[in-house]
Amino acid sequence: MNKKTVLLLACPVMLLLMSLKMVFIPSQGKKPLTDSLKRPAKFGFGRPATAQEIAAWDIDVRPDGKGLPAGQGDVKKGRVLYAQKCAMCHGVDGTEKPGIKLPGNALVGDTSATSKPKTIGNYWPYATTLFDYMRRAMPYNLPGSLSNDEVYSITAYLLNANKIIKADVVLDAKNLYKVVMPAKKLFIMDDRKGGPEIK
């Protein structure tokens, strides 16, 4: 091997070693990285939320029905609303079709616990969760736009479509939390204390 060839082969190796040296510079003698920015106590914008504003966001609904608002809805009205506001993502009847990928999840299915996909009928433990989620997050393109009556009605339609309530049931704050979901028996309360039993 002549000198020219040796130099041509050695150059890339030397460049590689030099770049590695630059990457792995020892940190000895360097100060540790700290936040040296001096921030003001206040930035001069924003304001505390009013009690009314907080109340507008405080809309959670518990499994025991606490937080359910006034209003009511039935299956018939819910069917119409579902077609207008939900079907575009969840399909005409909320079921999963073979070979068709919907933008949204299937909502209606066999209420037996072993069926798939997971739907309201076979996976949700509380009916009030359906109301809570729909009121705050649906429809996808305009969350929070449904009135309480509309949410009650769509909830009634979906529970009926999953064969959980009858078609003539009118849902409201007095009876929605009493609906027993088929999957409730599949869930257990988390009684862990935060110690070694947590894995």
Tab-separated table of C-alpha atoms in Angstrom:
chain	number	residue	atom	x	y	z
A	1	MET	CA	0.000	0.000	0.000
A	2	ASN	CA	1.522	3.314	-1.019
A	3	LYS	CA	1.587	6.489	1.061
A	4	LYS	CA	-1.199	8.144	-0.916
A	5	THR	CA	-3.570	5.271	-0.258
A	6	VAL	CA	-2.652	5.208	3.430
A	7	LEU	CA	-3.397	8.924	3.717
A	8	LEU	CA	-6.747	8.545	1.917
A	9	LEU	CA	-7.781	5.790	4.326
A	10	ALA	CA	-6.467	7.571	7.410
A	11	CYS	CA	-8.290	10.864	6.806
A	12	PRO	CA	-11.833	9.615	7.459
A	13	VAL	CA	-10.642	7.789	10.579
A	14	MET	CA	-8.971	10.912	11.936
A	15	LEU	CA	-12.019	13.042	11.204
A	16	LEU	CA	-14.193	10.538	13.058
A	17	LEU	CA	-11.877	10.548	16.083
A	18	MET	CA	-11.828	14.342	16.161
A	19	SER	CA	-15.596	14.566	16.052
A	20	LEU	CA	-15.907	12.022	18.872
A	21	LYS	CA	-13.505	14.028	20.976
A	22	MET	CA	-15.683	17.097	20.495
A	23	VAL	CA	-18.790	15.208	21.526
A	24	PHE	CA	-17.286	13.625	24.617
A	25	ILE	CA	-15.514	16.591	26.141
A	26	PRO	CA	-15.066	15.930	29.871
A	27	SER	CA	-17.220	18.152	32.047
A	28	GLN	CA	-14.458	18.687	34.623
A	29	GLY	CA	-14.059	22.299	35.549
A	30	LYS	CA	-17.421	23.310	34.107
A	31	LYS	CA	-20.157	24.740	36.250
A	32	PRO	CA	-23.310	22.676	36.564
A	33	LEU	CA	-26.243	23.858	34.497
A	34	THR	CA	-28.626	25.931	36.599
A	35	ASP	CA	-31.527	28.206	35.922
A	36	SER	CA	-29.882	31.607	36.024
A	37	LEU	CA	-32.939	33.520	34.868
A	38	LYS	CA	-34.272	36.039	37.314
A	39	ARG	CA	-37.999	35.822	36.984
A	40	PRO	CA	-40.425	38.424	38.350
A	41	ALA	CA	-42.968	37.426	40.982
A	42	LYS	CA	-45.705	38.292	38.487
A	43	PHE	CA	-45.647	38.497	34.734
A	44	GLY	CA	-48.243	41.248	34.497
A	45	PHE	CA	-50.904	39.390	32.549
A	46	GLY	CA	-53.869	37.205	33.387
A	47	ARG	CA	-56.229	37.512	36.352
A	48	PRO	CA	-57.786	35.209	38.923
A	49	ALA	CA	-60.788	33.295	37.590
A	50	THR	CA	-64.136	34.400	38.981
A	51	ALA	CA	-66.359	32.042	40.928
A	52	GLN	CA	-68.781	32.096	37.990
A	53	GLU	CA	-66.029	31.081	35.548
A	54	ILE	CA	-64.897	28.262	37.798
A	55	ALA	CA	-68.484	27.069	38.172
A	56	ALA	CA	-68.831	26.932	34.379
A	57	TRP	CA	-65.963	24.423	34.214
A	58	ASP	CA	-66.939	22.527	37.345
A	59	ILE	CA	-69.314	20.131	35.609
A	60	ASP	CA	-68.089	16.705	36.649
A	61	VAL	CA	-70.686	14.040	37.314
A	62	ARG	CA	-70.066	11.259	39.812
A	63	PRO	CA	-71.253	7.657	39.605
A	64	ASP	CA	-73.776	8.362	42.368
A	65	GLY	CA	-75.367	11.078	40.234
A	66	LYS	CA	-73.910	14.038	42.078
A	67	GLY	CA	-73.363	16.781	39.530
A	68	LEU	CA	-76.130	15.741	37.144
A	69	PRO	CA	-77.893	18.897	35.948
A	70	ALA	CA	-81.586	19.595	35.498
A	71	GLY	CA	-83.112	18.481	32.236
A	72	GLN	CA	-84.306	15.294	30.600
A	73	GLY	CA	-84.084	13.332	27.404
A	74	ASP	CA	-85.597	10.351	25.646
A	75	VAL	CA	-84.567	7.738	23.120
A	76	LYS	CA	-86.603	9.180	20.232
A	77	LYS	CA	-85.013	12.637	20.437
A	78	GLY	CA	-81.649	11.047	21.049
A	79	ARG	CA	-81.875	9.009	17.864
A	80	VAL	CA	-82.377	12.199	15.804
A	81	LEU	CA	-79.569	14.022	17.606
A	82	TYR	CA	-77.235	11.067	17.209
A	83	ALA	CA	-77.796	11.107	13.427
A	84	GLN	CA	-77.091	14.852	13.305
A	85	LYS	CA	-74.117	15.122	15.647
A	86	CYS	CA	-72.538	11.715	16.206
A	87	ALA	CA	-73.041	9.446	13.206
A	88	MET	CA	-70.403	11.136	11.067
A	89	CYS	CA	-67.691	9.728	13.371
A	90	HIS	CA	-69.342	6.759	15.076
A	91	GLY	CA	-71.329	5.376	12.129
A	92	VAL	CA	-75.026	5.293	11.393
A	93	ASP	CA	-75.831	2.962	14.272
A	94	GLY	CA	-72.654	3.209	16.362
A	95	THR	CA	-71.485	-0.301	15.568
A	96	GLU	CA	-68.188	-1.391	14.085
A	97	LYS	CA	-68.440	-2.713	10.533
A	98	PRO	CA	-66.028	-5.335	9.171
A	99	GLY	CA	-63.467	-3.711	6.904
A	100	ILE	CA	-64.562	-0.164	7.686
A	101	LYS	CA	-62.470	2.074	9.926
A	102	LEU	CA	-64.580	4.787	11.500
A	103	PRO	CA	-63.051	8.049	12.759
A	104	GLY	CA	-64.642	7.447	16.171
A	105	ASN	CA	-65.025	4.440	18.428
A	106	ALA	CA	-67.854	1.976	18.143
A	107	LEU	CA	-70.452	2.852	20.783
A	108	VAL	CA	-72.903	0.019	20.429
A	109	GLY	CA	-72.149	-3.650	20.774
A	110	ASP	CA	-73.003	-6.874	22.424
A	111	THR	CA	-73.405	-6.255	26.144
A	112	SER	CA	-71.720	-9.558	26.974
A	113	ALA	CA	-68.393	-8.837	28.623
A	114	THR	CA	-66.336	-10.961	26.245
A	115	SER	CA	-67.377	-9.275	23.037
A	116	LYS	CA	-65.200	-6.826	21.167
A	117	PRO	CA	-64.720	-3.993	20.448
A	118	LYS	CA	-65.175	-2.377	23.840
A	119	THR	CA	-68.328	-0.321	23.766
A	120	ILE	CA	-70.645	1.448	26.169
A	121	GLY	CA	-72.623	-1.734	26.575
A	122	ASN	CA	-69.793	-4.073	27.457
A	123	TYR	CA	-67.119	-1.870	29.017
A	124	TRP	CA	-68.494	1.218	30.768
A	125	PRO	CA	-69.188	0.686	34.498
A	126	TYR	CA	-71.371	3.764	35.083
A	127	ALA	CA	-74.062	5.388	32.958
A	128	THR	CA	-73.253	8.782	34.456
A	129	THR	CA	-69.770	8.608	32.924
A	130	LEU	CA	-71.381	8.540	29.505
A	131	PHE	CA	-73.285	11.722	30.299
A	132	ASP	CA	-70.235	13.431	31.801
A	133	TYR	CA	-67.929	12.590	28.927
A	134	MET	CA	-70.406	13.511	26.233
A	135	ARG	CA	-71.297	16.844	27.848
A	136	ARG	CA	-67.697	18.003	28.116
A	137	ALA	CA	-66.081	16.435	25.040
A	138	MET	CA	-68.650	15.813	22.322
A	139	PRO	CA	-69.321	16.342	19.512
A	140	TYR	CA	-65.715	16.165	18.486
A	141	ASN	CA	-65.854	19.299	16.317
A	142	LEU	CA	-67.782	21.380	18.870
A	143	PRO	CA	-67.271	20.062	22.421
A	144	GLY	CA	-69.462	21.547	25.122
A	145	SER	CA	-72.102	22.707	22.664
A	146	LEU	CA	-74.816	20.200	23.588
A	147	SER	CA	-77.591	21.311	25.944
A	148	ASN	CA	-78.320	19.219	28.996
A	149	ASP	CA	-81.516	17.924	27.377
A	150	GLU	CA	-79.571	16.918	24.281
A	151	VAL	CA	-76.996	15.049	26.356
A	152	TYR	CA	-79.727	13.243	28.280
A	153	SER	CA	-81.414	12.312	24.996
A	154	ILE	CA	-78.272	10.985	23.284
A	155	THR	CA	-77.394	9.109	26.472
A	156	ALA	CA	-80.855	7.534	26.428
A	157	TYR	CA	-80.500	6.588	22.768
A	158	LEU	CA	-77.086	4.967	23.277
A	159	LEU	CA	-78.163	3.067	26.381
A	160	ASN	CA	-81.205	1.802	24.504
A	161	ALA	CA	-79.121	0.876	21.452
A	162	ASN	CA	-76.918	-1.181	23.778
A	163	LYS	CA	-80.061	-2.874	25.145
A	164	ILE	CA	-79.554	-1.457	28.644
A	165	ILE	CA	-82.734	0.624	28.989
A	166	LYS	CA	-86.114	0.359	27.304
A	167	ALA	CA	-87.191	2.673	24.503
A	168	ASP	CA	-89.780	4.495	26.606
A	169	VAL	CA	-87.429	5.527	29.432
A	170	VAL	CA	-86.975	9.276	29.977
A	171	LEU	CA	-83.621	9.980	31.595
A	172	ASP	CA	-82.958	12.769	34.076
A	173	ALA	CA	-80.939	13.494	37.197
A	174	LYS	CA	-83.213	11.298	39.306
A	175	ASN	CA	-82.822	8.062	37.375
A	176	LEU	CA	-79.686	8.125	35.219
A	177	TYR	CA	-77.362	7.113	38.047
A	178	LYS	CA	-79.654	4.175	38.857
A	179	VAL	CA	-79.036	2.534	35.476
A	180	VAL	CA	-76.989	-0.611	36.111
A	181	MET	CA	-74.367	-1.109	33.442
A	182	PRO	CA	-73.569	-4.707	32.398
A	183	ALA	CA	-69.814	-4.174	32.828
A	184	LYS	CA	-69.998	-2.795	36.360
A	185	LYS	CA	-69.364	-6.259	37.794
A	186	LEU	CA	-66.051	-6.428	35.939
A	187	PHE	CA	-64.538	-3.532	37.877
A	188	ILE	CA	-63.240	-3.549	41.459
A	189	MET	CA	-62.465	-0.623	43.737
A	190	ASP	CA	-58.803	0.298	43.940
A	191	ASP	CA	-57.994	-0.174	47.638
A	192	ARG	CA	-54.231	0.071	47.323
A	193	LYS	CA	-52.540	2.329	49.874
A	194	GLY	CA	-49.573	3.433	47.803
A	195	GLY	CA	-47.010	1.159	49.492
A	196	PRO	CA	-45.345	-2.090	48.489
A	197	GLU	CA	-48.598	-3.483	47.111
A	198	ILE	CA	-48.136	-1.114	44.187
A	199	LYS	CA	-46.196	-2.873	41.466
